Amino acid sequence: EAGVAQSPRYKIIEKRQSVAFWCNPISGHATLYWYQQILGQGPKLLIQFQNNGVVDDSQLPKDRFSAERLKGVDSTLKIQPAKLEDSAVYLCASSLRGYNRDPYEQYFGPGTRLTVT
Amino acid sequence: RKEVEQDPGPFNVPEGATVAFNCTYSNSASQSFFWYRQDCRKEPKLLMSVYSSGNEDGRFTAQLNRASQYISLLIRDSKLSDSATYLCVVNSGFQKLVFGTGTRLLVSP
């Protein structure tokens, strides 16, 4: 079974530039998450989608971050404009609701490492 | 106060040692608890769920104390390959997971 795919794997941009990340979840997974993981910290949830609807975006800095999940499959996360403190790994995860042994198990993609200079 | 708190470590132990990590959580309504493992520059992966009765998977034992709101992970007979960061994770509702900062374990020969 293919895992969660993310691209690009690495991105270096200057502050005030824009950047977009792409995620393709595991086939059939209804729930998709974007996390930000700053070095030395645990992942912090930015936004959670159930199919193509937003369940939780309370920690998404909406003045500069946006995300969408059209058709309930792929998702993109955008930062515009980027700040130095946005340097982090952006992880996408997906979960299959309610059908496996651990309904809350989340499967993570390899992440996108963003450096803002 | 953070919703999930862990000692960041690092815990330096020799091969074969037993090591234990604790984690505390603040939301008494939390229902599900997990330990995830994260290798350096890799994504987190589920290590084990934590059930009220405690659970064991080979050398790993997880326990939950709801009264004191803490979770523990015990690793017996540590291997070099156990070196990683162990993330304590709490489900705060509707499949939303809250991660601790992680505890780093270094197992040396």
JSON list of C-alpha atoms in Angstrom, two decimals, chain B:
[
{"chain": "B", "resi": 1, "resn": "ARG", "atom": "CA", "xyz": [0.49, 24.87, 30.86]},
{"chain": "B", "resi": 2, "resn": "LYS", "atom": "CA", "xyz": [1.11, 22.67, 27.83]},
{"chain": "B", "resi": 3, "resn": "GLU", "atom": "CA", "xyz": [-1.55, 20.12, 27.05]},
{"chain": "B", "resi": 4, "resn": "VAL", "atom": "CA", "xyz": [1.04, 17.33, 26.85]},
{"chain": "B", "resi": 5, "resn": "GLU", "atom": "CA", "xyz": [4.35, 17.54, 28.70]},
{"chain": "B", "resi": 6, "resn": "GLN", "atom": "CA", "xyz": [7.42, 15.37, 28.41]},
{"chain": "B", "resi": 7, "resn": "ASP", "atom": "CA", "xyz": [11.00, 15.47, 29.60]},
{"chain": "B", "resi": 8, "resn": "PRO", "atom": "CA", "xyz": [12.97, 16.22, 26.42]},
{"chain": "B", "resi": 9, "resn": "GLY", "atom": "CA", "xyz": [16.01, 14.23, 27.62]},
{"chain": "B", "resi": 10, "resn": "PRO", "atom": "CA", "xyz": [18.25, 13.03, 26.17]},
{"chain": "B", "resi": 11, "resn": "PHE", "atom": "CA", "xyz": [18.26, 9.77, 28.04]},
{"chain": "B", "resi": 12, "resn": "ASN", "atom": "CA", "xyz": [21.63, 8.09, 27.52]},
{"chain": "B", "resi": 13, "resn": "VAL", "atom": "CA", "xyz": [21.54, 4.36, 28.32]},
{"chain": "B", "resi": 14, "resn": "PRO", "atom": "CA", "xyz": [23.76, 1.37, 27.51]},
{"chain": "B", "resi": 15, "resn": "GLU", "atom": "CA", "xyz": [22.54, -1.55, 25.46]},
{"chain": "B", "resi": 16, "resn": "GLY", "atom": "CA", "xyz": [20.49, -3.95, 27.53]},
{"chain": "B", "resi": 17, "resn": "ALA", "atom": "CA", "xyz": [19.31, -1.32, 29.99]},
{"chain": "B", "resi": 18, "resn": "THR", "atom": "CA", "xyz": [15.72, -0.67, 30.96]},
{"chain": "B", "resi": 19, "resn": "VAL", "atom": "CA", "xyz": [14.49, 2.88, 30.50]},
{"chain": "B", "resi": 20, "resn": "ALA", "atom": "CA", "xyz": [11.19, 4.55, 31.27]},
{"chain": "B", "resi": 21, "resn": "PHE", "atom": "CA", "xyz": [9.59, 7.75, 30.03]},
{"chain": "B", "resi": 22, "resn": "ASN", "atom": "CA", "xyz": [6.69, 9.58, 31.56]},
{"chain": "B", "resi": 23, "resn": "CYS", "atom": "CA", "xyz": [4.30, 12.06, 30.09]},
{"chain": "B", "resi": 24, "resn": "THR", "atom": "CA", "xyz": [1.56, 14.16, 31.69]},
{"chain": "B", "resi": 25, "resn": "TYR", "atom": "CA", "xyz": [-1.55, 15.56, 30.05]},
{"chain": "B", "resi": 26, "resn": "SER", "atom": "CA", "xyz": [-3.83, 18.34, 31.19]},
{"chain": "B", "resi": 27, "resn": "ASN", "atom": "CA", "xyz": [-7.17, 17.54, 29.54]},
{"chain": "B", "resi": 28, "resn": "SER", "atom": "CA", "xyz": [-8.97, 15.14, 31.86]},
{"chain": "B", "resi": 29, "resn": "ALA", "atom": "CA", "xyz": [-11.53, 14.43, 29.11]},
{"chain": "B", "resi": 30, "resn": "SER", "atom": "CA", "xyz": [-8.90, 12.87, 26.84]},
{"chain": "B", "resi": 31, "resn": "GLN", "atom": "CA", "xyz": [-9.86, 9.37, 25.81]},
{"chain": "B", "resi": 32, "resn": "SER", "atom": "CA", "xyz": [-7.07, 7.93, 23.70]},
{"chain": "B", "resi": 33, "resn": "PHE", "atom": "CA", "xyz": [-3.34, 7.89, 24.21]},
{"chain": "B", "resi": 34, "resn": "PHE", "atom": "CA", "xyz": [-0.42, 6.83, 22.09]},
{"chain": "B", "resi": 35, "resn": "TRP", "atom": "CA", "xyz": [3.31, 6.66, 21.82]},
{"chain": "B", "resi": 36, "resn": "TYR", "atom": "CA", "xyz": [4.80, 7.57, 18.46]},
{"chain": "B", "resi": 37, "resn": "ARG", "atom": "CA", "xyz": [8.42, 7.07, 17.50]},
{"chain": "B", "resi": 38, "resn": "GLN", "atom": "CA", "xyz": [10.33, 9.55, 15.37]},
{"chain": "B", "resi": 39, "resn": "ASP", "atom": "CA", "xyz": [13.76, 8.79, 13.96]},
{"chain": "B", "resi": 40, "resn": "CYS", "atom": "CA", "xyz": [16.10, 11.63, 13.14]},
{"chain": "B", "resi": 41, "resn": "ARG", "atom": "CA", "xyz": [14.86, 13.56, 10.09]},
{"chain": "B", "resi": 42, "resn": "LYS", "atom": "CA", "xyz": [12.03, 11.09, 9.56]},
{"chain": "B", "resi": 43, "resn": "GLU", "atom": "CA", "xyz": [8.28, 11.22, 10.06]},
{"chain": "B", "resi": 44, "resn": "PRO", "atom": "CA", "xyz": [6.56, 10.04, 13.26]},
{"chain": "B", "resi": 45, "resn": "LYS", "atom": "CA", "xyz": [5.22, 6.49, 13.28]},
{"chain": "B", "resi": 46, "resn": "LEU", "atom": "CA", "xyz": [2.84, 4.86, 15.71]},
{"chain": "B", "resi": 47, "resn": "LEU", "atom": "CA", "xyz": [4.68, 2.73, 18.25]},
{"chain": "B", "resi": 48, "resn": "MET", "atom": "CA", "xyz": [1.75, 1.65, 20.38]},
{"chain": "B", "resi": 49, "resn": "SER", "atom": "CA", "xyz": [-1.58, 2.69, 21.77]},
{"chain": "B", "resi": 50, "resn": "VAL", "atom": "CA", "xyz": [-2.01, 3.05, 25.51]},
{"chain": "B", "resi": 51, "resn": "TYR", "atom": "CA", "xyz": [-5.01, 1.34, 27.05]},
{"chain": "B", "resi": 52, "resn": "SER", "atom": "CA", "xyz": [-6.44, 1.77, 30.53]},
{"chain": "B", "resi": 53, "resn": "SER", "atom": "CA", "xyz": [-5.42, -1.77, 31.44]},
{"chain": "B", "resi": 54, "resn": "GLY", "atom": "CA", "xyz": [-1.89, -1.22, 30.18]},
{"chain": "B", "resi": 55, "resn": "ASN", "atom": "CA", "xyz": [-0.45, -3.03, 27.21]},
{"chain": "B", "resi": 56, "resn": "GLU", "atom": "CA", "xyz": [2.73, -4.76, 26.22]},
{"chain": "B", "resi": 57, "resn": "ASP", "atom": "CA", "xyz": [4.34, -5.33, 22.85]},
{"chain": "B", "resi": 58, "resn": "GLY", "atom": "CA", "xyz": [7.54, -7.30, 23.09]},
{"chain": "B", "resi": 59, "resn": "ARG", "atom": "CA", "xyz": [10.07, -5.20, 24.98]},
{"chain": "B", "resi": 60, "resn": "PHE", "atom": "CA", "xyz": [7.73, -2.22, 25.19]},
{"chain": "B", "resi": 61, "resn": "THR", "atom": "CA", "xyz": [5.14, -1.65, 27.91]},
{"chain": "B", "resi": 62, "resn": "ALA", "atom": "CA", "xyz": [2.77, 1.31, 28.04]},
{"chain": "B", "resi": 63, "resn": "GLN", "atom": "CA", "xyz": [0.65, 2.28, 31.01]},
{"chain": "B", "resi": 64, "resn": "LEU", "atom": "CA", "xyz": [-1.99, 4.89, 31.70]},
{"chain": "B", "resi": 65, "resn": "ASN", "atom": "CA", "xyz": [-2.84, 6.46, 35.04]},
{"chain": "B", "resi": 66, "resn": "ARG", "atom": "CA", "xyz": [-6.04, 8.46, 34.56]},
{"chain": "B", "resi": 67, "resn": "ALA", "atom": "CA", "xyz": [-6.21, 9.65, 38.16]},
{"chain": "B", "resi": 68, "resn": "SER", "atom": "CA", "xyz": [-2.81, 11.30, 37.92]},
{"chain": "B", "resi": 69, "resn": "GLN", "atom": "CA", "xyz": [-3.13, 12.02, 34.21]},
{"chain": "B", "resi": 70, "resn": "TYR", "atom": "CA", "xyz": [0.11, 10.49, 33.14]},
{"chain": "B", "resi": 71, "resn": "ILE", "atom": "CA", "xyz": [1.27, 7.94, 30.62]},
{"chain": "B", "resi": 72, "resn": "SER", "atom": "CA", "xyz": [4.42, 5.89, 30.73]},
{"chain": "B", "resi": 73, "resn": "LEU", "atom": "CA", "xyz": [6.53, 3.90, 28.31]},
{"chain": "B", "resi": 74, "resn": "LEU", "atom": "CA", "xyz": [8.97, 1.24, 29.50]},
{"chain": "B", "resi": 75, "resn": "ILE", "atom": "CA", "xyz": [11.60, -0.20, 27.22]},
{"chain": "B", "resi": 76, "resn": "ARG", "atom": "CA", "xyz": [13.39, -3.33, 28.38]},
{"chain": "B", "resi": 77, "resn": "ASP", "atom": "CA", "xyz": [16.65, -4.72, 27.04]},
{"chain": "B", "resi": 78, "resn": "SER", "atom": "CA", "xyz": [17.38, -1.56, 25.01]},
{"chain": "B", "resi": 79, "resn": "LYS", "atom": "CA", "xyz": [18.82, -2.00, 21.53]},
{"chain": "B", "resi": 80, "resn": "LEU", "atom": "CA", "xyz": [20.91, 0.42, 19.52]},
{"chain": "B", "resi": 81, "resn": "SER", "atom": "CA", "xyz": [17.99, 0.62, 17.09]},
{"chain": "B", "resi": 82, "resn": "ASP", "atom": "CA", "xyz": [15.76, 2.00, 19.85]},
{"chain": "B", "resi": 83, "resn": "SER", "atom": "CA", "xyz": [17.63, 5.31, 19.62]},
{"chain": "B", "resi": 84, "resn": "ALA", "atom": "CA", "xyz": [14.98, 7.80, 18.54]},
{"chain": "B", "resi": 85, "resn": "THR", "atom": "CA", "xyz": [12.62, 10.44, 19.86]},
{"chain": "B", "resi": 86, "resn": "TYR", "atom": "CA", "xyz": [9.50, 9.11, 21.57]},
{"chain": "B", "resi": 87, "resn": "LEU", "atom": "CA", "xyz": [6.45, 11.33, 21.26]},
{"chain": "B", "resi": 88, "resn": "CYS", "atom": "CA", "xyz": [3.63, 11.16, 23.77]},
{"chain": "B", "resi": 89, "resn": "VAL", "atom": "CA", "xyz": [0.34, 11.77, 22.01]},
{"chain": "B", "resi": 90, "resn": "VAL", "atom": "CA", "xyz": [-3.14, 12.46, 23.36]},
{"chain": "B", "resi": 91, "resn": "ASN", "atom": "CA", "xyz": [-6.40, 12.43, 21.46]},
{"chain": "B", "resi": 92, "resn": "SER", "atom": "CA", "xyz": [-8.19, 15.60, 22.50]},
{"chain": "B", "resi": 93, "resn": "GLY", "atom": "CA", "xyz": [-11.35, 14.83, 20.58]},
{"chain": "B", "resi": 94, "resn": "PHE", "atom": "CA", "xyz": [-12.63, 14.05, 17.08]},
{"chain": "B", "resi": 95, "resn": "GLN", "atom": "CA", "xyz": [-9.40, 12.45, 15.91]},
{"chain": "B", "resi": 96, "resn": "LYS", "atom": "CA", "xyz": [-7.36, 15.49, 16.88]},
{"chain": "B", "resi": 97, "resn": "LEU", "atom": "CA", "xyz": [-4.00, 14.42, 18.25]},
{"chain": "B", "resi": 98, "resn": "VAL", "atom": "CA", "xyz": [-1.88, 16.64, 20.47]},
{"chain": "B", "resi": 99, "resn": "PHE", "atom": "CA", "xyz": [1.81, 15.79, 20.50]},
{"chain": "B", "resi": 100, "resn": "GLY", "atom": "CA", "xyz": [4.32, 16.33, 23.26]},
{"chain": "B", "resi": 101, "resn": "THR", "atom": "CA", "xyz": [7.75, 17.71, 22.46]},
{"chain": "B", "resi": 102, "resn": "GLY", "atom": "CA", "xyz": [9.23, 14.22, 22.56]},
{"chain": "B", "resi": 103, "resn": "THR", "atom": "CA", "xyz": [11.83, 12.47, 24.67]},
{"chain": "B", "resi": 104, "resn": "ARG", "atom": "CA", "xyz": [15.09, 11.68, 23.01]},
{"chain": "B", "resi": 105, "resn": "LEU", "atom": "CA", "xyz": [16.68, 8.29, 23.71]},
{"chain": "B", "resi": 106, "resn": "LEU", "atom": "CA", "xyz": [20.28, 7.43, 22.89]},
{"chain": "B", "resi": 107, "resn": "VAL", "atom": "CA", "xyz": [21.34, 3.81, 23.33]},
{"chain": "B", "resi": 108, "resn": "SER", "atom": "CA", "xyz": [25.07, 3.26, 23.29]},
{"chain": "B", "resi": 109, "resn": "PRO", "atom": "CA", "xyz": [27.12, 0.06, 22.83]}
]
